[in-house]
Amino acid sequence: MAASGVGQRTKEAQALERKADWRRCKQERKAEKKKWRELKLLKKLDKQRARELAEKQAEKQAEKQAEKQADKGRPPTLSVALPGSILNNAQSLELRTYLAGQIARACAIFCVDEVVVFDEDGEGVKTVEGDFKGIGRRGKASVQLARILQYLECPQYLRKSFFPKHEDLQFAGLLNPLDTPHHMRLEEECPYREGVVLDRPSKPGKGSFVNCGMRKDVEIDKKLTPGLRVTVQLEKPEQPEGKVRKGSVVSSQHPRTASGLYWGYSVRLASCLSAVFSECPFKEGYDLSIGTSERGSPLDQAALPSFRHALVVFGGLEGLEAGVDADSNLEVTDPSLLFDFYLNTCPSQGSRTIRTEEALLISLSALRPHLEEAVRTPRDS
C-alpha cells in the first residue's frame, strides 16, 4: 500500500511538472510573439521613415534639378551679319554652295542664334519674310546664301516638307551636316524636338499630330495648320506601347532659354546695311554691336559690357566701307560710327586679305571668351 501511495504521488508530481512546463512554454511563446510583433512594428516604422526620408530627398533633388535647369538657361543671343556678295567670289555653283556651307558650320560651332544676310549694294531683296524665289548662278547671291543656310539648319527629316527641289540646293546634299542638338537621330531621346504639323484628322477637342522624326507621331496640345514647323516639348510616355506620343508646343527659343540648348539659328534677309539694325527682331534692339575690320582697334584692348542681344557684323571683299557708301539711309562715311566697338580680331595678319568665311571663324573664336565674360558681368541698372 505504501508503494502504491508513493507511485501515486510521483504521478501527481509529474503531472504538476508537465503543467508547469506547459505554462512556461505558453508564456515563452507569448513573449516571443510579443517580441516578434514589436520587431515587425519597428521594421514597419523604419520602412515608413526611410520612405519619408527618400521622398524628402527626392523633393530636394527635384528642387536642385529645377535650380540647375534654370541656371542652364541661356537668355543672351548672338547674331551675325554678313553680305551675300561673298558668294560672288566663287567661280561655280558647287563652290558657292560649299562657301555657304562653311558659313553655316562656323555659325553652328559658335552657337550663333541669328544670321542676317544683307545686300552690300543696297539694291537687294526688300522682303525679310523668307519667301525666297529662285536665282541662277549669277542671280541674287544674298537669296542663295540665305536659302542654303536655312536648308542646312533644318533637321534632315523635315527638309522634304519645307525645301522642294531648287537649283540653289543642287549641291547642298554634299555639304557637311551641322550636327546641332536639334538634328535628332531616330532613337535619340531629348525633351524637345522640331516637327511639322501633319494633315491628319484628330478627335474633337484634341490637338494636331506632328512628325518629329520618331517612329511614332506626336499629339500636341493645340490645333494648328498642317505644314507648319513647330518646336515640341515631349511628355514622358505613360504607356510606352501607345500608338502616339504626347507633347506641347513651345517657342523655338524655349530650349535655349530654359535648358541652355543650342537650337540652331534663324535666317533674316536685309536689303541694306542699315536694315540690319532697323529690322531687328528684338523689341529692345541689339544692345551690343561689333564691327570687324583690319582698321579697327585691337580686340585685346576692348572690355565688352553685359548684353542681352549682341550683333557682330562682317564686311565683304571691300570691307564694311562698301556697305556704308551704298546705303542711302546712312549719313556717315566712317563705318566705325555705326558700332559700339569697331575691332580688329586678327592683327598682324600675314595675308593682304582675310576672306569673310575665314574672318567669321577667327573673330568668333577670338570674341568668345570676351562675350562669355560679358554675360557673367552684372548689368548696371
PDB file of C-alpha atoms in Angstrom, residues 28-197:
ATOM      1  CA  GLU A  28       7.592  31.906 -23.589  1.00  0.00           C
ATOM      2  CA  ARG A  29       5.546  31.676 -26.800  1.00  0.00           C
ATOM      3  CA  LYS A  30       3.547  34.735 -25.797  1.00  0.00           C
ATOM      4  CA  ALA A  31       6.785  36.581 -25.067  1.00  0.00           C
ATOM      5  CA  GLU A  32       8.234  35.511 -28.436  1.00  0.00           C
ATOM      6  CA  LYS A  33       5.047  36.579 -30.258  1.00  0.00           C
ATOM      7  CA  LYS A  34       5.112  39.921 -28.469  1.00  0.00           C
ATOM      8  CA  LYS A  35       8.769  40.385 -29.334  1.00  0.00           C
ATOM      9  CA  TRP A  36       8.085  39.388 -32.952  1.00  0.00           C
ATOM     10  CA  ARG A  37       5.183  41.876 -33.148  1.00  0.00           C
ATOM     11  CA  GLU A  38       7.391  44.609 -31.704  1.00  0.00           C
ATOM     12  CA  LEU A  39      10.148  43.795 -34.234  1.00  0.00           C
ATOM     13  CA  LYS A  40       7.606  43.815 -37.053  1.00  0.00           C
ATOM     14  CA  LEU A  41       6.288  47.173 -35.886  1.00  0.00           C
ATOM     15  CA  LEU A  42       9.812  48.552 -35.658  1.00  0.00           C
ATOM     16  CA  LYS A  43      10.583  47.342 -39.187  1.00  0.00           C
ATOM     17  CA  LYS A  44       7.361  48.946 -40.419  1.00  0.00           C
ATOM     18  CA  LEU A  45       8.292  52.221 -38.724  1.00  0.00           C
ATOM     19  CA  ASP A  46      11.806  52.027 -40.175  1.00  0.00           C
ATOM     20  CA  LYS A  47      10.374  51.489 -43.664  1.00  0.00           C
ATOM     21  CA  GLN A  48       7.985  54.400 -43.205  1.00  0.00           C
ATOM     22  CA  ARG A  49      10.806  56.658 -42.016  1.00  0.00           C
ATOM     23  CA  ALA A  50      13.017  55.527 -44.903  1.00  0.00           C
ATOM     24  CA  ARG A  51      10.187  56.227 -47.351  1.00  0.00           C
ATOM     25  CA  GLU A  52       9.590  59.696 -45.873  1.00  0.00           C
ATOM     26  CA  LEU A  53      13.314  60.394 -45.976  1.00  0.00           C
ATOM     27  CA  ALA A  54      13.506  59.212 -49.594  1.00  0.00           C
ATOM     28  CA  GLU A  55      10.558  61.449 -50.507  1.00  0.00           C
ATOM     29  CA  LYS A  56      12.212  64.439 -48.831  1.00  0.00           C
ATOM     30  CA  GLN A  57      15.481  63.699 -50.614  1.00  0.00           C
ATOM     31  CA  ALA A  58      13.608  63.341 -53.914  1.00  0.00           C
ATOM     32  CA  GLU A  59      11.921  66.711 -53.332  1.00  0.00           C
ATOM     33  CA  LYS A  60      15.273  68.338 -52.547  1.00  0.00           C
ATOM     34  CA  GLN A  61      16.795  66.685 -55.613  1.00  0.00           C
ATOM     35  CA  ALA A  62      13.925  67.937 -57.761  1.00  0.00           C
ATOM     36  CA  GLU A  63      14.372  71.458 -56.370  1.00  0.00           C
ATOM     37  CA  LYS A  64      18.118  71.319 -57.045  1.00  0.00           C
ATOM     38  CA  GLN A  65      17.435  69.970 -60.526  1.00  0.00           C
ATOM     39  CA  ALA A  66      14.969  72.780 -61.177  1.00  0.00           C
ATOM     40  CA  GLU A  67      17.533  75.322 -59.958  1.00  0.00           C
ATOM     41  CA  LYS A  68      20.212  73.761 -62.146  1.00  0.00           C
ATOM     42  CA  GLN A  69      17.790  73.718 -65.068  1.00  0.00           C
ATOM     43  CA  ALA A  70      17.104  77.403 -64.505  1.00  0.00           C
ATOM     44  CA  ASP A  71      20.835  78.093 -64.323  1.00  0.00           C
ATOM     45  CA  LYS A  72      21.349  76.212 -67.570  1.00  0.00           C
ATOM     46  CA  GLY A  73      19.236  78.715 -69.476  1.00  0.00           C
ATOM     47  CA  ARG A  74      20.985  80.988 -71.961  1.00  0.00           C
ATOM     48  CA  PRO A  75      18.949  84.196 -72.328  1.00  0.00           C
ATOM     49  CA  PRO A  76      21.555  86.294 -74.238  1.00  0.00           C
ATOM     50  CA  THR A  77      21.635  85.889 -78.027  1.00  0.00           C
ATOM     51  CA  LEU A  78      24.404  86.211 -80.579  1.00  0.00           C
ATOM     52  CA  SER A  79      23.662  87.488 -84.086  1.00  0.00           C
ATOM     53  CA  VAL A  80      25.970  87.636 -87.081  1.00  0.00           C
ATOM     54  CA  ALA A  81      25.520  89.854 -90.160  1.00  0.00           C
ATOM     55  CA  LEU A  82      27.438  89.435 -93.417  1.00  0.00           C
ATOM     56  CA  PRO A  83      26.941  90.406 -97.065  1.00  0.00           C
ATOM     57  CA  GLY A  84      25.579  87.908 -99.557  1.00  0.00           C
ATOM     58  CA  SER A  85      28.067  89.221-102.126  1.00  0.00           C
ATOM     59  CA  ILE A  86      30.752  86.927-100.689  1.00  0.00           C
ATOM     60  CA  LEU A  87      29.277  84.166-102.884  1.00  0.00           C
ATOM     61  CA  ASN A  88      30.214  86.156-105.979  1.00  0.00           C
ATOM     62  CA  ASN A  89      33.855  85.307-105.268  1.00  0.00           C
ATOM     63  CA  ALA A  90      33.184  81.642-106.041  1.00  0.00           C
ATOM     64  CA  GLN A  91      33.535  80.602-109.679  1.00  0.00           C
ATOM     65  CA  SER A  92      30.906  77.847-109.815  1.00  0.00           C
ATOM     66  CA  LEU A  93      27.645  76.785-108.196  1.00  0.00           C
ATOM     67  CA  GLU A  94      29.485  73.976-106.390  1.00  0.00           C
ATOM     68  CA  LEU A  95      31.960  76.428-104.852  1.00  0.00           C
ATOM     69  CA  ARG A  96      29.207  78.897-103.965  1.00  0.00           C
ATOM     70  CA  THR A  97      27.368  76.103-102.186  1.00  0.00           C
ATOM     71  CA  TYR A  98      30.489  74.970-100.346  1.00  0.00           C
ATOM     72  CA  LEU A  99      31.208  78.546 -99.224  1.00  0.00           C
ATOM     73  CA  ALA A 100      27.682  78.830 -97.813  1.00  0.00           C
ATOM     74  CA  GLY A 101      28.251  75.519 -96.026  1.00  0.00           C
ATOM     75  CA  GLN A 102      31.396  76.926 -94.392  1.00  0.00           C
ATOM     76  CA  ILE A 103      29.399  79.903 -93.106  1.00  0.00           C
ATOM     77  CA  ALA A 104      26.702  77.608 -91.691  1.00  0.00           C
ATOM     78  CA  ARG A 105      29.236  75.363 -89.961  1.00  0.00           C
ATOM     79  CA  ALA A 106      31.001  78.328 -88.340  1.00  0.00           C
ATOM     80  CA  CYS A 107      27.699  79.729 -87.050  1.00  0.00           C
ATOM     81  CA  ALA A 108      26.689  76.353 -85.611  1.00  0.00           C
ATOM     82  CA  ILE A 109      30.055  75.769 -83.932  1.00  0.00           C
ATOM     83  CA  PHE A 110      29.904  79.123 -82.129  1.00  0.00           C
ATOM     84  CA  CYS A 111      26.181  78.901 -81.248  1.00  0.00           C
ATOM     85  CA  VAL A 112      25.027  81.826 -83.376  1.00  0.00           C
ATOM     86  CA  ASP A 113      21.298  82.427 -82.863  1.00  0.00           C
ATOM     87  CA  GLU A 114      20.601  84.668 -85.854  1.00  0.00           C
ATOM     88  CA  VAL A 115      22.277  85.085 -89.244  1.00  0.00           C
ATOM     89  CA  VAL A 116      21.493  88.297 -91.129  1.00  0.00           C
ATOM     90  CA  VAL A 117      22.373  88.341 -94.823  1.00  0.00           C
ATOM     91  CA  PHE A 118      22.442  91.918 -96.145  1.00  0.00           C
ATOM     92  CA  ASP A 119      22.869  93.300 -99.637  1.00  0.00           C
ATOM     93  CA  GLU A 120      26.083  95.277 -99.845  1.00  0.00           C
ATOM     94  CA  ASP A 121      24.844  97.306-102.834  1.00  0.00           C
ATOM     95  CA  GLY A 122      21.593  98.336-101.149  1.00  0.00           C
ATOM     96  CA  GLU A 123      19.583  97.040-104.118  1.00  0.00           C
ATOM     97  CA  GLY A 124      18.744  93.560-102.873  1.00  0.00           C
ATOM     98  CA  VAL A 125      15.570  91.862-101.754  1.00  0.00           C
ATOM     99  CA  LYS A 126      13.179  94.096 -99.893  1.00  0.00           C
ATOM    100  CA  THR A 127      11.348  91.354 -98.019  1.00  0.00           C
ATOM    101  CA  VAL A 128      12.504  89.676 -94.865  1.00  0.00           C
ATOM    102  CA  GLU A 129       9.752  87.077 -94.852  1.00  0.00           C
ATOM    103  CA  GLY A 130      11.989  84.303 -96.202  1.00  0.00           C
ATOM    104  CA  ASP A 131       9.811  83.563 -99.250  1.00  0.00           C
ATOM    105  CA  PHE A 132      12.807  83.081-101.497  1.00  0.00           C
ATOM    106  CA  LYS A 133      12.268  82.736-105.242  1.00  0.00           C
ATOM    107  CA  GLY A 134      14.904  81.095-107.397  1.00  0.00           C
ATOM    108  CA  ILE A 135      18.049  82.515-108.832  1.00  0.00           C
ATOM    109  CA  GLY A 136      20.654  81.289-111.201  1.00  0.00           C
ATOM    110  CA  ARG A 137      24.396  81.250-110.935  1.00  0.00           C
ATOM    111  CA  ARG A 138      24.600  84.998-111.481  1.00  0.00           C
ATOM    112  CA  GLY A 139      21.450  85.888-109.593  1.00  0.00           C
ATOM    113  CA  LYS A 140      20.949  87.387-106.161  1.00  0.00           C
ATOM    114  CA  ALA A 141      23.732  85.977-104.023  1.00  0.00           C
ATOM    115  CA  SER A 142      22.024  87.064-100.779  1.00  0.00           C
ATOM    116  CA  VAL A 143      18.967  84.961-101.584  1.00  0.00           C
ATOM    117  CA  GLN A 144      21.030  81.917-102.464  1.00  0.00           C
ATOM    118  CA  LEU A 145      23.144  82.195 -99.319  1.00  0.00           C
ATOM    119  CA  ALA A 146      20.021  82.574 -97.149  1.00  0.00           C
ATOM    120  CA  ARG A 147      18.362  79.571 -98.754  1.00  0.00           C
ATOM    121  CA  ILE A 148      21.352  77.284 -98.239  1.00  0.00           C
ATOM    122  CA  LEU A 149      21.750  78.471 -94.643  1.00  0.00           C
ATOM    123  CA  GLN A 150      18.083  77.702 -93.971  1.00  0.00           C
ATOM    124  CA  TYR A 151      18.358  74.312 -95.643  1.00  0.00           C
ATOM    125  CA  LEU A 152      21.341  73.269 -93.525  1.00  0.00           C
ATOM    126  CA  GLU A 153      19.735  74.497 -90.292  1.00  0.00           C
ATOM    127  CA  CYS A 154      16.579  72.461 -90.912  1.00  0.00           C
ATOM    128  CA  PRO A 155      16.649  68.919 -89.385  1.00  0.00           C
ATOM    129  CA  GLN A 156      17.150  66.291 -92.084  1.00  0.00           C
ATOM    130  CA  TYR A 157      13.796  64.584 -91.532  1.00  0.00           C
ATOM    131  CA  LEU A 158      11.951  67.881 -92.185  1.00  0.00           C
ATOM    132  CA  ARG A 159      13.740  69.046 -95.326  1.00  0.00           C
ATOM    133  CA  LYS A 160      11.405  67.347 -97.785  1.00  0.00           C
ATOM    134  CA  SER A 161       8.479  69.157 -96.191  1.00  0.00           C
ATOM    135  CA  PHE A 162       9.997  72.628 -96.488  1.00  0.00           C
ATOM    136  CA  PHE A 163      12.501  72.562 -99.355  1.00  0.00           C
ATOM    137  CA  PRO A 164      11.338  71.409-102.780  1.00  0.00           C
ATOM    138  CA  LYS A 165      13.938  70.814-105.480  1.00  0.00           C
ATOM    139  CA  HIS A 166      15.717  74.013-106.455  1.00  0.00           C
ATOM    140  CA  GLU A 167      18.775  74.944-108.448  1.00  0.00           C
ATOM    141  CA  ASP A 168      20.326  76.725-105.462  1.00  0.00           C
ATOM    142  CA  LEU A 169      20.231  73.469-103.498  1.00  0.00           C
ATOM    143  CA  GLN A 170      21.543  71.276-106.286  1.00  0.00           C
ATOM    144  CA  PHE A 171      24.783  70.512-104.435  1.00  0.00           C
ATOM    145  CA  ALA A 172      23.582  71.057-100.851  1.00  0.00           C
ATOM    146  CA  GLY A 173      23.490  67.308-100.258  1.00  0.00           C
ATOM    147  CA  LEU A 174      27.293  67.216-100.484  1.00  0.00           C
ATOM    148  CA  LEU A 175      27.783  69.687 -97.630  1.00  0.00           C
ATOM    149  CA  ASN A 176      28.944  68.692 -94.177  1.00  0.00           C
ATOM    150  CA  PRO A 177      25.992  68.414 -91.756  1.00  0.00           C
ATOM    151  CA  LEU A 178      25.715  70.896 -88.898  1.00  0.00           C
ATOM    152  CA  ASP A 179      25.016  68.085 -86.401  1.00  0.00           C
ATOM    153  CA  THR A 180      23.474  70.513 -83.921  1.00  0.00           C
ATOM    154  CA  PRO A 181      21.439  69.335 -80.881  1.00  0.00           C
ATOM    155  CA  HIS A 182      18.102  69.762 -82.685  1.00  0.00           C
ATOM    156  CA  HIS A 183      19.201  67.493 -85.533  1.00  0.00           C
ATOM    157  CA  MET A 184      17.917  64.349 -83.794  1.00  0.00           C
ATOM    158  CA  ARG A 185      18.501  60.731 -84.727  1.00  0.00           C
ATOM    159  CA  LEU A 186      15.533  58.358 -84.907  1.00  0.00           C
ATOM    160  CA  GLU A 187      16.034  56.750 -81.471  1.00  0.00           C
ATOM    161  CA  GLU A 188      17.641  59.739 -79.747  1.00  0.00           C
ATOM    162  CA  GLU A 189      15.959  60.920 -76.549  1.00  0.00           C
ATOM    163  CA  CYS A 190      15.568  64.638 -75.826  1.00  0.00           C
ATOM    164  CA  PRO A 191      12.879  66.723 -74.075  1.00  0.00           C
ATOM    165  CA  TYR A 192      12.450  68.799 -77.249  1.00  0.00           C
ATOM    166  CA  ARG A 193      12.113  68.093 -80.966  1.00  0.00           C
ATOM    167  CA  GLU A 194      11.445  70.018 -84.134  1.00  0.00           C
ATOM    168  CA  GLY A 195       8.470  68.804 -86.153  1.00  0.00           C
ATOM    169  CA  VAL A 196       5.999  69.523 -88.929  1.00  0.00           C
ATOM    170  CA  VAL A 197       2.224  69.563 -88.355  1.00  0.00           C
TER     171      VAL A 197
END
